Coordinates of C-alpha atoms in Angstrom, one line a residue:
Chain A
M144 CA -23.1 4.5 -35.7
A145 CA -26.7 3.6 -35.3
S146 CA -26.6 4.4 -31.6
D147 CA -26.2 8.1 -32.4
K148 CA -29.7 8.2 -33.8
L149 CA -31.2 6.7 -30.7
G150 CA -32.9 8.9 -28.1
P151 CA -31.5 9.0 -24.6
W152 CA -34.2 6.7 -23.3
A153 CA -33.5 4.1 -25.9
K154 CA -29.9 4.3 -25.1
L155 CA -30.6 3.9 -21.5
R156 CA -32.8 1.0 -22.1
R157 CA -30.2 -0.7 -24.2
L158 CA -27.6 -0.1 -21.6
F159 CA -29.9 -1.6 -19.0
A160 CA -30.6 -4.5 -21.3
T161 CA -26.9 -5.2 -21.8
G162 CA -26.3 -4.9 -18.0
W163 CA -29.2 -7.2 -17.3
S164 CA -28.1 -9.8 -19.8
W165 CA -24.7 -9.8 -18.2
T166 CA -26.1 -10.1 -14.7
T167 CA -28.4 -13.0 -15.7
R168 CA -25.5 -14.7 -17.5
L169 CA -23.3 -14.4 -14.4
A170 CA -26.1 -15.5 -12.1
E171 CA -26.7 -18.5 -14.4
A172 CA -23.1 -19.3 -14.4
L173 CA -23.0 -19.2 -10.7
L174 CA -26.2 -21.1 -10.1
S175 CA -25.7 -23.8 -12.7
T176 CA -22.3 -24.7 -11.5
S177 CA -21.2 -27.5 -9.3
W178 CA -21.8 -27.6 -5.6
R179 CA -18.1 -27.2 -5.2
L180 CA -18.2 -23.7 -6.6
R181 CA -21.2 -22.9 -4.4
R182 CA -19.4 -24.3 -1.4
Y183 CA -16.4 -22.1 -2.3
L184 CA -18.6 -19.1 -2.7
V185 CA -20.3 -19.7 0.6
R186 CA -16.9 -20.1 2.4
R187 CA -15.6 -17.0 0.7
L188 CA -18.6 -15.0 1.7
L189 CA -18.4 -16.2 5.3
S190 CA -14.7 -15.3 5.5
S191 CA -15.5 -11.8 4.2
L192 CA -18.2 -11.5 6.9
V193 CA -15.6 -12.5 9.5
S194 CA -13.2 -9.8 8.1
V195 CA -15.9 -7.2 8.2
A196 CA -16.8 -8.1 11.8
G197 CA -13.1 -7.9 12.7
V198 CA -12.8 -4.5 10.9
V199 CA -15.8 -3.2 12.9
A200 CA -14.3 -4.4 16.2
L201 CA -10.9 -3.0 15.3
T202 CA -12.1 0.4 14.3
F203 CA -14.1 0.5 17.6
V204 CA -11.0 -0.5 19.6
L205 CA -8.9 2.0 17.8
L206 CA -10.8 4.9 19.3
H207 CA -10.5 3.5 22.7
L208 CA -6.8 2.8 22.5
I209 CA -6.1 6.5 22.6
P210 CA -4.1 7.3 25.7
G211 CA -5.7 10.0 27.9
D212 CA -9.2 11.3 27.7
P213 CA -10.5 12.0 24.2
V214 CA -12.6 14.8 25.7
D215 CA -9.5 16.5 27.2
N216 CA -7.7 16.0 23.9
L217 CA -10.6 17.8 22.0
L218 CA -11.4 20.6 24.4
G219 CA -8.2 21.0 26.3
E220 CA -7.6 20.5 30.0
D221 CA -9.2 23.7 31.1
A222 CA -12.5 23.6 29.3
R223 CA -15.8 24.3 31.1
P224 CA -17.0 21.2 32.9
Q225 CA -20.4 21.7 31.3
D226 CA -18.9 21.5 27.8
K227 CA -17.0 18.4 28.8
I228 CA -20.1 16.7 30.1
E229 CA -22.0 17.7 27.0
L230 CA -19.3 16.3 24.7
R231 CA -18.9 13.2 26.7
R232 CA -22.6 12.5 26.3
C233 CA -22.5 13.3 22.6
M234 CA -19.6 10.8 22.2
D235 CA -21.3 8.2 24.4
L236 CA -18.3 8.2 26.6
D237 CA -20.6 8.3 29.7
Q238 CA -21.8 4.8 28.9
T239 CA -20.2 1.4 29.6
L240 CA -18.1 -0.1 26.9
P241 CA -20.6 -2.8 25.8
I242 CA -23.3 -0.1 25.4
Q243 CA -20.8 2.1 23.5
F244 CA -20.0 -0.8 21.2
G245 CA -23.7 -1.6 20.8
R246 CA -24.4 2.0 19.8
F247 CA -21.5 2.0 17.4
V248 CA -22.9 -1.2 15.7
K249 CA -26.3 0.4 15.6
S250 CA -25.0 3.5 14.0
I251 CA -23.5 1.2 11.3
F252 CA -26.8 -0.6 10.7
D253 CA -28.9 2.5 10.6
G254 CA -26.5 3.9 8.1
T255 CA -25.6 7.1 9.9
L256 CA -22.2 6.1 11.4
G257 CA -23.0 8.6 14.2
Y258 CA -22.8 12.3 14.4
S259 CA -19.7 14.5 14.5
C260 CA -19.4 16.0 18.0
P261 CA -20.1 18.5 19.4
D262 CA -22.3 19.9 16.6
R263 CA -24.8 17.2 15.5
K264 CA -25.5 18.8 12.2
L265 CA -24.4 16.2 9.7
T266 CA -24.1 12.5 10.1
V267 CA -20.7 11.0 9.3
A268 CA -22.3 8.9 6.6
Q269 CA -23.6 12.1 4.9
R270 CA -20.2 13.7 4.9
I271 CA -18.6 10.5 3.5
K272 CA -21.3 10.2 0.9
K273 CA -20.5 13.8 -0.3
A274 CA -16.8 13.1 -0.4
L275 CA -16.9 9.7 -2.1
P276 CA -17.6 10.6 -5.7
P277 CA -14.5 12.6 -6.4
T278 CA -12.3 10.0 -4.8
A279 CA -14.0 7.2 -6.6
T280 CA -13.6 9.0 -9.9
L281 CA -9.9 9.6 -9.2
A282 CA -9.3 6.0 -8.2
V283 CA -11.1 4.6 -11.2
S284 CA -9.3 6.9 -13.6
A285 CA -5.9 6.0 -11.9
M286 CA -6.8 2.4 -12.4
L287 CA -7.6 3.1 -16.1
V288 CA -4.2 4.9 -16.5
A289 CA -2.4 2.0 -14.8
L290 CA -4.1 -0.8 -16.8
G291 CA -4.0 1.2 -20.1
L292 CA -0.3 1.7 -19.9
A293 CA 0.7 -1.6 -18.1
L294 CA -1.0 -4.0 -20.5
P295 CA 0.6 -2.7 -23.8
L296 CA 4.0 -2.2 -22.1
G297 CA 3.9 -5.7 -20.5
I298 CA 2.8 -7.3 -23.8
V299 CA 5.6 -5.6 -25.8
A300 CA 8.2 -6.6 -23.2
A301 CA 7.0 -10.2 -23.1
L302 CA 6.9 -10.5 -26.9
K303 CA 10.4 -9.0 -27.3
V304 CA 11.9 -10.6 -24.3
R305 CA 15.5 -9.8 -23.6
S306 CA 15.5 -7.1 -26.2
R307 CA 16.1 -3.4 -25.8
W308 CA 12.3 -2.8 -25.4
D309 CA 12.3 -5.4 -22.6
A310 CA 15.2 -3.7 -20.8
A311 CA 13.5 -0.3 -21.1
L312 CA 10.3 -1.6 -19.6
T313 CA 12.1 -3.3 -16.8
A314 CA 13.9 0.0 -16.0
V315 CA 10.6 2.0 -16.3
A316 CA 8.8 -0.5 -14.0
L317 CA 11.6 -0.4 -11.4
L318 CA 11.5 3.4 -11.5
G319 CA 7.8 3.5 -11.2
I320 CA 7.8 1.2 -8.2
S321 CA 10.5 3.2 -6.5
M322 CA 9.0 6.6 -7.3
P323 CA 7.3 8.1 -4.2
A324 CA 3.9 9.4 -5.3
M325 CA 4.3 12.5 -3.2
W326 CA 7.4 13.4 -5.2
L327 CA 5.9 12.5 -8.6
G328 CA 2.9 14.7 -8.1
P329 CA 4.8 18.0 -7.4
M330 CA 7.2 17.2 -10.3
L331 CA 4.3 16.6 -12.7
L332 CA 2.8 19.9 -11.4
Y333 CA 6.1 21.7 -12.0
L334 CA 6.5 20.2 -15.5
F335 CA 3.0 20.5 -16.8
Y336 CA 1.6 23.5 -14.9
V337 CA 4.6 25.8 -14.2
L338 CA 6.9 25.1 -17.1
V339 CA 4.3 24.1 -19.8
P340 CA 0.8 25.1 -18.6
W341 CA -1.1 22.2 -20.2
F342 CA -3.0 21.2 -17.1
P343 CA -4.8 23.0 -14.3
G344 CA -2.9 23.5 -11.1
P345 CA -3.7 22.4 -7.5
G346 CA -7.3 23.4 -6.5
E347 CA -8.2 24.6 -10.0
D348 CA -10.8 22.9 -12.1
T349 CA -10.9 19.8 -9.9
G350 CA -14.2 18.6 -11.5
S351 CA -13.0 18.6 -15.1
L352 CA -11.4 15.9 -17.1
R353 CA -8.3 17.9 -17.7
G354 CA -7.9 18.4 -14.0
L355 CA -8.1 14.7 -13.5
V356 CA -5.1 13.8 -15.7
L357 CA -2.2 14.7 -13.5
P358 CA -3.7 13.3 -10.3
S359 CA -4.5 10.0 -12.0
V360 CA -1.0 9.7 -13.3
M361 CA 0.4 10.4 -9.9
L362 CA -1.9 7.9 -8.2
G363 CA -1.7 5.3 -10.9
T364 CA 2.1 5.2 -11.6
H365 CA 3.0 2.8 -8.8
L366 CA 0.2 0.4 -9.8
M367 CA 1.1 0.7 -13.4
A368 CA 4.7 -0.4 -12.8
M369 CA 3.5 -3.3 -10.7
L370 CA 1.0 -4.5 -13.3
A371 CA 3.4 -4.1 -16.2
R372 CA 5.8 -6.4 -14.4
M373 CA 3.0 -8.9 -13.8
T374 CA 1.7 -8.7 -17.3
R375 CA 5.1 -9.4 -18.7
S376 CA 5.9 -12.4 -16.5
S377 CA 2.4 -13.8 -16.7
L378 CA 2.3 -13.6 -20.5
L379 CA 5.8 -15.1 -20.7
D380 CA 4.5 -18.1 -18.7
T381 CA 1.5 -18.6 -20.9
L382 CA 3.4 -18.1 -24.2
S383 CA 5.3 -21.3 -23.4
E384 CA 2.1 -23.3 -22.9
D385 CA 1.2 -26.1 -25.3
Y386 CA -2.1 -24.5 -26.5
V387 CA -0.2 -21.4 -27.6
R388 CA 2.1 -23.6 -29.6
T389 CA -0.9 -25.3 -31.1
A390 CA -2.5 -22.0 -32.0
R391 CA 0.7 -21.0 -33.7
A392 CA 1.0 -24.3 -35.5
K393 CA -2.5 -23.8 -36.9
G394 CA -1.2 -20.8 -38.7
L395 CA -3.1 -18.2 -36.8
P396 CA -1.7 -14.6 -37.3
P397 CA 0.6 -13.8 -34.4
W398 CA -1.5 -11.0 -33.0
K399 CA -4.5 -13.4 -32.8
V400 CA -2.4 -16.0 -30.9
V401 CA -1.2 -13.4 -28.4
L402 CA -4.4 -11.5 -27.9
K403 CA -7.0 -14.2 -28.2
H404 CA -5.2 -17.3 -26.8
A405 CA -2.3 -16.2 -24.6
M406 CA -3.6 -13.0 -23.2
R407 CA -6.9 -14.5 -22.0
N408 CA -5.1 -16.6 -19.5
A409 CA -2.3 -14.2 -18.8
L410 CA -4.8 -11.5 -17.8
L411 CA -6.3 -13.4 -14.9
P412 CA -3.6 -12.8 -12.3
V413 CA -3.2 -9.2 -13.5
I414 CA -6.9 -8.5 -13.1
T415 CA -6.9 -10.1 -9.7
V416 CA -4.0 -7.9 -8.5
A417 CA -5.6 -4.9 -10.1
G418 CA -8.8 -5.5 -8.2
M419 CA -6.9 -6.1 -4.9
Q420 CA -5.0 -2.9 -5.4
F421 CA -8.1 -0.8 -5.9
G422 CA -8.4 -0.3 -2.2
A423 CA -4.8 0.8 -2.0
L424 CA -5.7 3.5 -4.6
L425 CA -8.5 4.7 -2.3
A426 CA -6.0 5.0 0.6
G427 CA -3.3 6.5 -1.7
A428 CA -5.8 9.2 -2.7
V429 CA -5.1 10.9 0.6
V430 CA -1.7 12.0 -0.6
T431 CA -2.9 12.8 -4.1
E432 CA -5.8 14.9 -2.9
K433 CA -3.4 16.8 -0.7
V434 CA -1.0 17.6 -3.5
F435 CA -3.6 18.6 -5.9
A436 CA -6.0 20.2 -3.3
R437 CA -8.9 18.1 -4.5
P438 CA -12.0 17.4 -2.5
G439 CA -12.6 13.8 -1.5
L440 CA -12.3 11.2 1.2
G441 CA -8.6 12.0 1.8
T442 CA -9.3 15.7 2.2
L443 CA -12.1 14.8 4.6
L444 CA -9.8 12.5 6.5
L445 CA -7.1 15.2 6.9
E446 CA -9.7 17.7 7.9
A447 CA -11.1 15.4 10.5
I448 CA -7.7 14.7 11.8
A449 CA -6.9 18.4 12.1
Q450 CA -10.2 19.0 14.0
R451 CA -9.7 15.8 16.0
D452 CA -13.1 14.6 14.8
Y453 CA -12.7 11.0 16.0
R454 CA -16.0 9.8 14.6
V455 CA -15.2 10.8 11.1
V456 CA -11.8 9.2 11.2
Q457 CA -13.4 6.0 12.6
G458 CA -16.2 6.1 10.0
L459 CA -13.8 6.7 7.1
T460 CA -11.5 3.9 8.2
L461 CA -14.4 1.6 8.5
V462 CA -16.0 2.5 5.1
I463 CA -12.8 2.2 3.1
A464 CA -11.9 -1.1 4.7
V465 CA -15.3 -2.6 4.1
M466 CA -15.3 -1.3 0.5
Y467 CA -12.0 -3.0 0.1
V468 CA -13.3 -6.3 1.5
L469 CA -16.3 -6.2 -0.8
I470 CA -14.1 -5.4 -3.9
N471 CA -11.9 -8.4 -3.1
L472 CA -15.0 -10.6 -2.6
I473 CA -16.3 -9.5 -6.0
V474 CA -13.0 -10.1 -7.7
D475 CA -12.7 -13.5 -6.2
V476 CA -16.3 -14.5 -7.2
L477 CA -15.8 -13.2 -10.8
Y478 CA -12.5 -15.1 -10.9
A479 CA -14.2 -18.3 -9.8
A480 CA -16.9 -17.8 -12.3
V481 CA -14.4 -17.2 -15.1
D482 CA -11.7 -19.7 -14.3
P483 CA -13.0 -23.3 -14.0
R484 CA -9.8 -24.4 -12.2
I485 CA -10.8 -22.6 -9.1
R486 CA -14.0 -24.7 -8.8
V487 CA -12.1 -27.9 -8.3
Chain B
M49 CA 25.8 -25.1 10.8
S50 CA 28.5 -23.7 13.0
P51 CA 29.8 -20.1 12.6
S52 CA 33.4 -21.3 11.8
Q53 CA 32.2 -23.4 8.9
D54 CA 30.2 -20.4 7.7
K55 CA 33.3 -18.2 7.8
K56 CA 35.4 -20.5 5.8
R57 CA 33.0 -20.7 2.9
W58 CA 32.2 -17.0 3.0
S59 CA 32.6 -15.1 -0.3
L60 CA 30.6 -12.5 -2.0
P61 CA 27.4 -14.0 -3.4
P62 CA 27.0 -13.5 -7.2
L63 CA 24.2 -11.0 -7.0
G64 CA 24.7 -9.1 -10.3
T65 CA 25.7 -5.5 -11.0
A66 CA 22.3 -4.0 -10.3
A67 CA 22.0 -5.5 -6.9
W68 CA 25.5 -4.4 -5.9
L69 CA 24.7 -1.0 -7.1
G70 CA 21.7 -1.0 -4.8
A71 CA 23.7 -2.3 -1.9
G72 CA 26.3 0.4 -2.5
L73 CA 23.7 3.1 -2.7
L74 CA 22.2 1.8 0.5
L75 CA 25.6 2.0 2.2
V76 CA 26.0 5.6 1.1
F77 CA 22.7 6.4 2.7
V78 CA 23.7 4.6 5.9
V79 CA 27.0 6.6 6.0
I80 CA 25.1 9.8 5.4
G81 CA 22.7 9.0 8.2
L82 CA 25.0 7.6 10.8
V83 CA 28.4 9.3 10.2
V84 CA 27.7 12.7 8.7
P85 CA 25.5 14.0 11.5
L86 CA 28.4 13.5 13.9
L87 CA 30.8 15.5 11.7
L88 CA 28.5 18.4 10.9
S89 CA 28.8 21.3 13.3
G90 CA 25.5 22.9 12.5
S91 CA 22.1 22.0 14.0
P92 CA 19.1 21.2 11.8
S93 CA 17.2 23.9 13.4
A94 CA 19.9 26.6 13.2
Q95 CA 18.3 29.5 11.3
D96 CA 20.1 31.8 8.8
L97 CA 17.5 34.5 8.5
D98 CA 19.3 36.4 5.7
H99 CA 19.0 33.4 3.5
L100 CA 15.4 32.1 3.3
L101 CA 14.4 29.6 0.7
E102 CA 17.6 30.0 -1.3
G103 CA 19.0 27.6 -3.8
P104 CA 22.4 25.9 -3.4
S105 CA 25.3 28.3 -2.6
R106 CA 28.8 28.1 -1.1
R107 CA 27.4 28.9 2.3
H108 CA 24.5 26.4 2.1
W109 CA 25.5 23.6 -0.3
L110 CA 21.9 22.4 -0.8
G111 CA 20.2 25.7 -0.1
T112 CA 17.9 26.6 2.8
D113 CA 14.2 26.1 3.6
E114 CA 11.5 28.7 4.5
N115 CA 13.0 29.2 8.0
G116 CA 16.5 29.6 6.7
C117 CA 17.6 26.2 8.0
D118 CA 20.4 24.5 6.0
L119 CA 18.9 21.8 3.8
L120 CA 22.1 19.6 3.8
V121 CA 22.2 19.5 7.6
Q122 CA 18.4 18.8 7.8
M123 CA 18.7 16.0 5.2
C124 CA 21.5 14.3 7.1
F125 CA 19.7 14.4 10.4
G126 CA 16.5 13.4 8.6
A127 CA 18.4 10.4 7.1
R128 CA 19.4 9.3 10.6
L129 CA 15.9 9.6 11.8
L130 CA 14.4 7.8 8.8
L131 CA 16.9 5.0 8.8
G132 CA 16.6 4.5 12.5
L133 CA 12.9 4.5 12.4
C134 CA 12.6 2.2 9.4
S135 CA 15.2 -0.3 10.8
S136 CA 13.3 -0.4 14.1
V137 CA 10.0 -1.0 12.3
V138 CA 11.5 -3.7 10.0
G139 CA 13.3 -5.3 12.9
L140 CA 10.1 -5.3 15.0
C141 CA 7.9 -6.6 12.2
L142 CA 10.5 -9.2 11.3
S143 CA 10.7 -10.7 14.8
L144 CA 7.0 -10.5 15.4
G145 CA 6.2 -11.9 12.0
L146 CA 8.7 -14.8 12.4
L147 CA 7.4 -15.6 15.8
I148 CA 3.8 -15.6 14.8
G149 CA 4.2 -17.1 11.3
V150 CA 6.5 -19.9 12.4
S151 CA 4.5 -21.0 15.4
A152 CA 1.2 -20.7 13.5
G153 CA 2.6 -22.8 10.6
Y154 CA 4.3 -25.4 12.8
L155 CA 1.9 -25.8 15.6
G156 CA -1.2 -25.4 13.4
G157 CA -4.6 -26.0 14.9
W158 CA -6.6 -23.2 16.5
L159 CA -3.5 -21.0 16.7
D160 CA -3.1 -21.1 12.9
E161 CA -6.8 -20.4 12.5
V162 CA -6.8 -17.4 14.8
V163 CA -3.6 -16.0 13.3
M164 CA -5.0 -16.3 9.8
R165 CA -8.3 -14.5 10.8
V166 CA -6.3 -11.7 12.4
I167 CA -4.2 -11.4 9.3
D168 CA -7.3 -11.2 7.2
V169 CA -8.7 -8.4 9.3
L170 CA -5.4 -6.4 9.2
L171 CA -5.2 -6.9 5.4
A172 CA -8.7 -5.4 5.1
F173 CA -7.2 -2.0 5.8
P174 CA -5.7 -1.0 2.5
G175 CA -2.3 0.7 2.2
I176 CA -1.5 3.4 4.7
L177 CA -5.1 3.8 6.0
L178 CA -4.6 2.0 9.3
N179 CA -1.3 3.7 9.9
I180 CA -2.9 7.1 9.3
A181 CA -5.8 6.3 11.6
I182 CA -3.6 5.2 14.5
V183 CA -1.2 8.2 14.2
A184 CA -4.1 10.6 13.8
L185 CA -6.1 9.4 16.8
V186 CA -3.2 9.6 19.2
P187 CA -2.6 13.2 20.4
K188 CA 1.0 14.4 20.1
A189 CA 2.2 11.2 18.4
G190 CA 5.9 10.7 18.9
V191 CA 8.4 8.4 17.3
G192 CA 7.3 5.5 19.5
V193 CA 3.7 5.8 18.4
L194 CA 4.8 6.0 14.8
I195 CA 6.8 2.7 15.1
F196 CA 3.8 1.1 16.8
A197 CA 1.5 2.3 14.0
L198 CA 3.7 1.0 11.3
A199 CA 4.3 -2.3 13.0
V200 CA 0.6 -3.0 13.7
N201 CA 0.1 -4.3 10.2
G202 CA 3.7 -4.5 9.1
W203 CA 4.3 -8.0 10.6
V204 CA 1.6 -9.5 8.4
G205 CA 3.8 -9.9 5.3
Y206 CA 6.6 -11.6 7.2
A207 CA 4.2 -13.9 9.1
R208 CA 2.6 -15.0 5.8
V209 CA 5.9 -15.7 4.1
A210 CA 7.2 -17.5 7.2
R211 CA 4.1 -19.6 7.5
A212 CA 4.2 -20.6 3.9
Q213 CA 7.8 -21.6 4.2
V214 CA 7.2 -23.6 7.4
L215 CA 4.4 -25.5 5.7
R216 CA 6.8 -26.3 2.9
V217 CA 9.6 -27.8 5.1
R218 CA 7.4 -29.1 7.9
E219 CA 7.0 -32.6 6.6
Q220 CA 10.6 -33.0 5.3
E221 CA 12.8 -35.8 6.6
Y222 CA 15.1 -33.8 8.7
I223 CA 12.3 -32.2 10.6
L224 CA 10.7 -35.6 11.2
A225 CA 14.1 -36.9 12.3
A226 CA 14.5 -34.0 14.7
R227 CA 11.1 -34.7 16.1
S228 CA 11.6 -38.4 16.4
V229 CA 14.7 -38.0 18.5
G230 CA 12.6 -36.0 20.9
C231 CA 13.3 -32.4 20.2
S232 CA 10.8 -30.1 21.7
P233 CA 8.6 -28.0 19.3
W234 CA 10.5 -24.8 20.2
R235 CA 13.8 -26.5 19.5
V236 CA 12.6 -27.8 16.2
M237 CA 11.4 -24.4 15.2
L238 CA 14.5 -22.5 16.3
R239 CA 17.3 -24.9 15.4
H240 CA 15.8 -26.8 12.5
I241 CA 13.1 -24.8 10.8
L242 CA 14.3 -21.2 11.2
P243 CA 17.8 -21.7 9.5
N244 CA 16.1 -23.2 6.5
I245 CA 13.5 -20.6 5.8
W246 CA 15.6 -17.5 6.2
S247 CA 16.3 -16.6 2.6
P248 CA 12.8 -15.6 1.3
I249 CA 12.3 -13.7 4.5
I250 CA 15.5 -11.7 4.0
V251 CA 14.2 -10.8 0.5
Q252 CA 10.9 -9.8 2.0
A253 CA 12.6 -7.6 4.5
T254 CA 14.6 -5.8 1.8
F255 CA 11.4 -4.9 -0.1
G256 CA 9.7 -4.3 3.2
F257 CA 12.3 -1.7 4.1
A258 CA 11.5 0.2 0.9
G259 CA 7.8 0.0 1.7
V260 CA 8.3 1.4 5.2
V261 CA 10.4 4.2 3.8
L262 CA 7.6 5.1 1.5
V263 CA 4.9 4.9 4.2
E264 CA 7.0 6.9 6.7
A265 CA 7.6 9.5 4.0
S266 CA 3.9 9.7 3.1
L267 CA 3.0 10.1 6.8
S268 CA 5.5 12.9 7.3
F269 CA 4.4 14.4 4.1
L270 CA 0.8 14.5 5.5
G271 CA 2.1 16.1 8.7
L272 CA 1.6 12.9 10.6
G273 CA 5.2 11.8 10.9
P274 CA 7.8 12.3 13.7
P275 CA 7.3 15.7 15.4
V276 CA 10.4 17.3 13.9
P277 CA 10.6 19.6 10.9
Y278 CA 13.5 17.8 9.2
T279 CA 12.0 14.5 8.1
W280 CA 12.3 14.0 4.4
G281 CA 8.6 13.8 3.9
A282 CA 8.1 17.1 5.8
L283 CA 10.8 18.8 3.8
L284 CA 9.2 17.5 0.6
S285 CA 5.8 18.9 1.8
Q286 CA 7.5 22.3 2.4
G287 CA 8.9 22.1 -1.1
T288 CA 5.5 21.3 -2.5
N289 CA 4.1 24.5 -0.9
F290 CA 6.9 26.6 -2.4
F291 CA 7.3 24.8 -5.7
W292 CA 6.5 27.9 -7.8
R293 CA 9.3 29.8 -6.1
T294 CA 12.1 27.3 -5.7
R295 CA 12.9 23.8 -7.0
H296 CA 15.7 22.5 -4.7
L297 CA 13.3 21.9 -1.9
I298 CA 11.3 19.4 -3.9
L299 CA 14.3 17.9 -5.8
V300 CA 16.6 17.1 -2.9
P301 CA 14.2 15.3 -0.5
G302 CA 12.1 13.7 -3.3
L303 CA 15.2 12.4 -5.1
S304 CA 16.6 11.1 -1.9
I305 CA 13.5 9.1 -1.0
A306 CA 13.3 7.8 -4.6
L307 CA 17.0 6.7 -4.5
L308 CA 16.7 5.0 -1.1
V309 CA 13.6 3.1 -2.2
L310 CA 15.3 2.3 -5.6
A311 CA 18.4 1.0 -3.8
C312 CA 16.3 -1.4 -1.6
N313 CA 14.3 -2.6 -4.7
L314 CA 17.5 -3.2 -6.7
L315 CA 19.0 -5.2 -3.8
G316 CA 15.8 -7.0 -3.2
D317 CA 15.5 -8.0 -6.9
G318 CA 19.0 -9.3 -6.9
L319 CA 18.6 -11.2 -3.6
R320 CA 15.4 -12.8 -4.9
D321 CA 17.0 -14.0 -8.1
Y322 CA 19.9 -15.3 -6.0
V323 CA 17.6 -17.1 -3.6
D324 CA 15.2 -18.5 -6.1
P325 CA 17.1 -19.0 -9.4
K326 CA 14.1 -20.7 -11.0
R327 CA 12.3 -17.4 -11.0
K328 CA 15.2 -15.8 -12.9
R329 CA 15.2 -18.4 -15.6
S330 CA 11.5 -18.0 -16.3
R331 CA 11.9 -14.2 -16.5

C-alpha cells in the first residue's frame, strides 16, 4: 500500500481532505436540494430543539419531585444546621424556583452543569467529560459487533429463506432478544475468563482492545439480534422488487445483485434503527460497566447515586438524553440526504 | 359484540406451536409465582448458616446464597414480586396509554399536538436512563416508586400504537355512522373505536411485559430495585459477585429471567402473526 510510505502528517492531511470532501459533498447535497427538503430539515431541527427544551425542563423537575428535603436526604436529619445552610446555598435551594431554573439553564450554557455539592472541586461537566471516552468506545464497538454480525446473518437468512440457515438465524435472533444482558455478561466471563482464560476479567486491562471484546459482545447482543431480524425482513422485501428482477435479468452475478442493488435499499431502515439504538447502548452501558468494572458514564452514574450526588445524576441524564436527540437528528438528516423519497 | 356471542364462537386461536410453548411457559411462571409461595413453608429470609453459598442438595434443591437463604424459596417469592410488579406496570401503562393515545388520535387538535410533544420528550431518554434517574433520586425507593418510575415512560409505546390505530379507523363508515346518529365522542371512543383497535395493543402488551421484566431485572441488578434481597436481579447480582466460587447463583436467576422474557417474546410473535397475517406471509 502506498499509504504506508506516507508520513503521519501526509496521512492526516489526506484523512482531513477525505473528510472535507465528504462534508462539502453533503453540504452541497443539502443546499442544492429542493425547498421541500430544506423545509423538512428546518422542521426536524425545530422539533429537536423542542425535545431538548423538554429534556432540560424534565431533568430540572426530576430533582424537585423528590419527596422530602434533599438536604436532609444527603446529610441526615441530625446534621449541624450550619452544614445544612451551607449545602442549601451550594445547591441553590435557598432561592425561588424560577431563579433555580435560571441558574440551572445558565449552568448548561456556560458548559459547567454546576458543581457537585458540598465540595466544589470539579464541575459536573468535567467529571462527565472524563468518563465519556470509555463509554463512547464501548458503545461504538458494541455497535460494530452488532452490525458486523447482524448484516451477514440477516443476508444469509434472507437469501436462503425458509431453509435450515434461516431457521437457525430466527432462533438465534429470538434468543439474543430474550437474553438479559446482565446474565450474558457473567456467563461470558465464566466461559472466557474462568474456564478458558482468553480475555481479561472484570476491572483488568479495561483500556485494551482485548478487554473491550467481552463487554462489547454483552452490550451488542440485543441490538445484534434486533438488527439481524430487520436486515432479513428488509432484504426480503427489496428482493421482490422489480429493479432487483431487472438486475438479475441483465445477467449480473448474484452477489452483485444482492450487495449492489438490493442491499443498498434494504440497509436504510437497518441503519436508521441502528442510529436510534445508539442512545440505548449508552444507557445499557451502565449494566455492562458494572459487570466488567469498567470506568465510564455508567460507573459515574452509579457512584453519584451511591453518594446521592444529585447534580451529577441530573447532569448525566441531561447529557445522555441530549446526545441521543442529536444522534437521531443526524441520522434523520443523513437519511433525508440519501433517500430522495423523504424529500417529497 | 355481546359476551354470549363471543362465548359461542370461542375456540383456541391457531397460534402455532412456538406461541403455545411461550404461553405454557408463562403459565408455569405464573403458577410458580402465585401458587408455590403459598405451599412453601420456608421464608425467603430464613438463614441456614451451616450451608452458605452451596450448590443444589437434597436439603436445598437449588442451593443457598451467601447468607444461607434457600434459593428455591427466594426464587419463588421473587417470581411473585416480579410478576406482580410487572403486571401492575403493564396494566397501568396500558390504561394510561390507551386513554391518552385514543383521545389524542380521535380528538386531535391541540391535545394531539401536546401529547406528541410530551412523547417526543420522554422518548429522548434512551433505555432505562429515566427509570434509573427517578429511582435513584428518591431516597428509600419502594415498590410504589418503582412502578411509578417504570410507568413514567412506559405508556408511550401503547399511546403511539393506539393513536396510529385510531387514525386508521377514524374515518371509516361505522365510526361516521355512530357519530351521525349522535353518539358522544366518549361513546364513540369506548364502544366503537376501542373494540376495533385491541389486537395490536395486546401484541404490544405482550412484548411490553418482556421489556418491563428486563428493565426491572436490570434495576434490581444495579441495586435500584424493590428493597428486598430476593428479586431475581438482586440474586443474579449476588451470583455475579461470587461467580468464581459457585455457578448456581448465576445460572438459576439468569436462566429464569431469560426464559420468562423468551416466553413473552414467543407468545408475542405468535400473536402478532395471528393478528396481522400479511406480515407472516412476507416473512
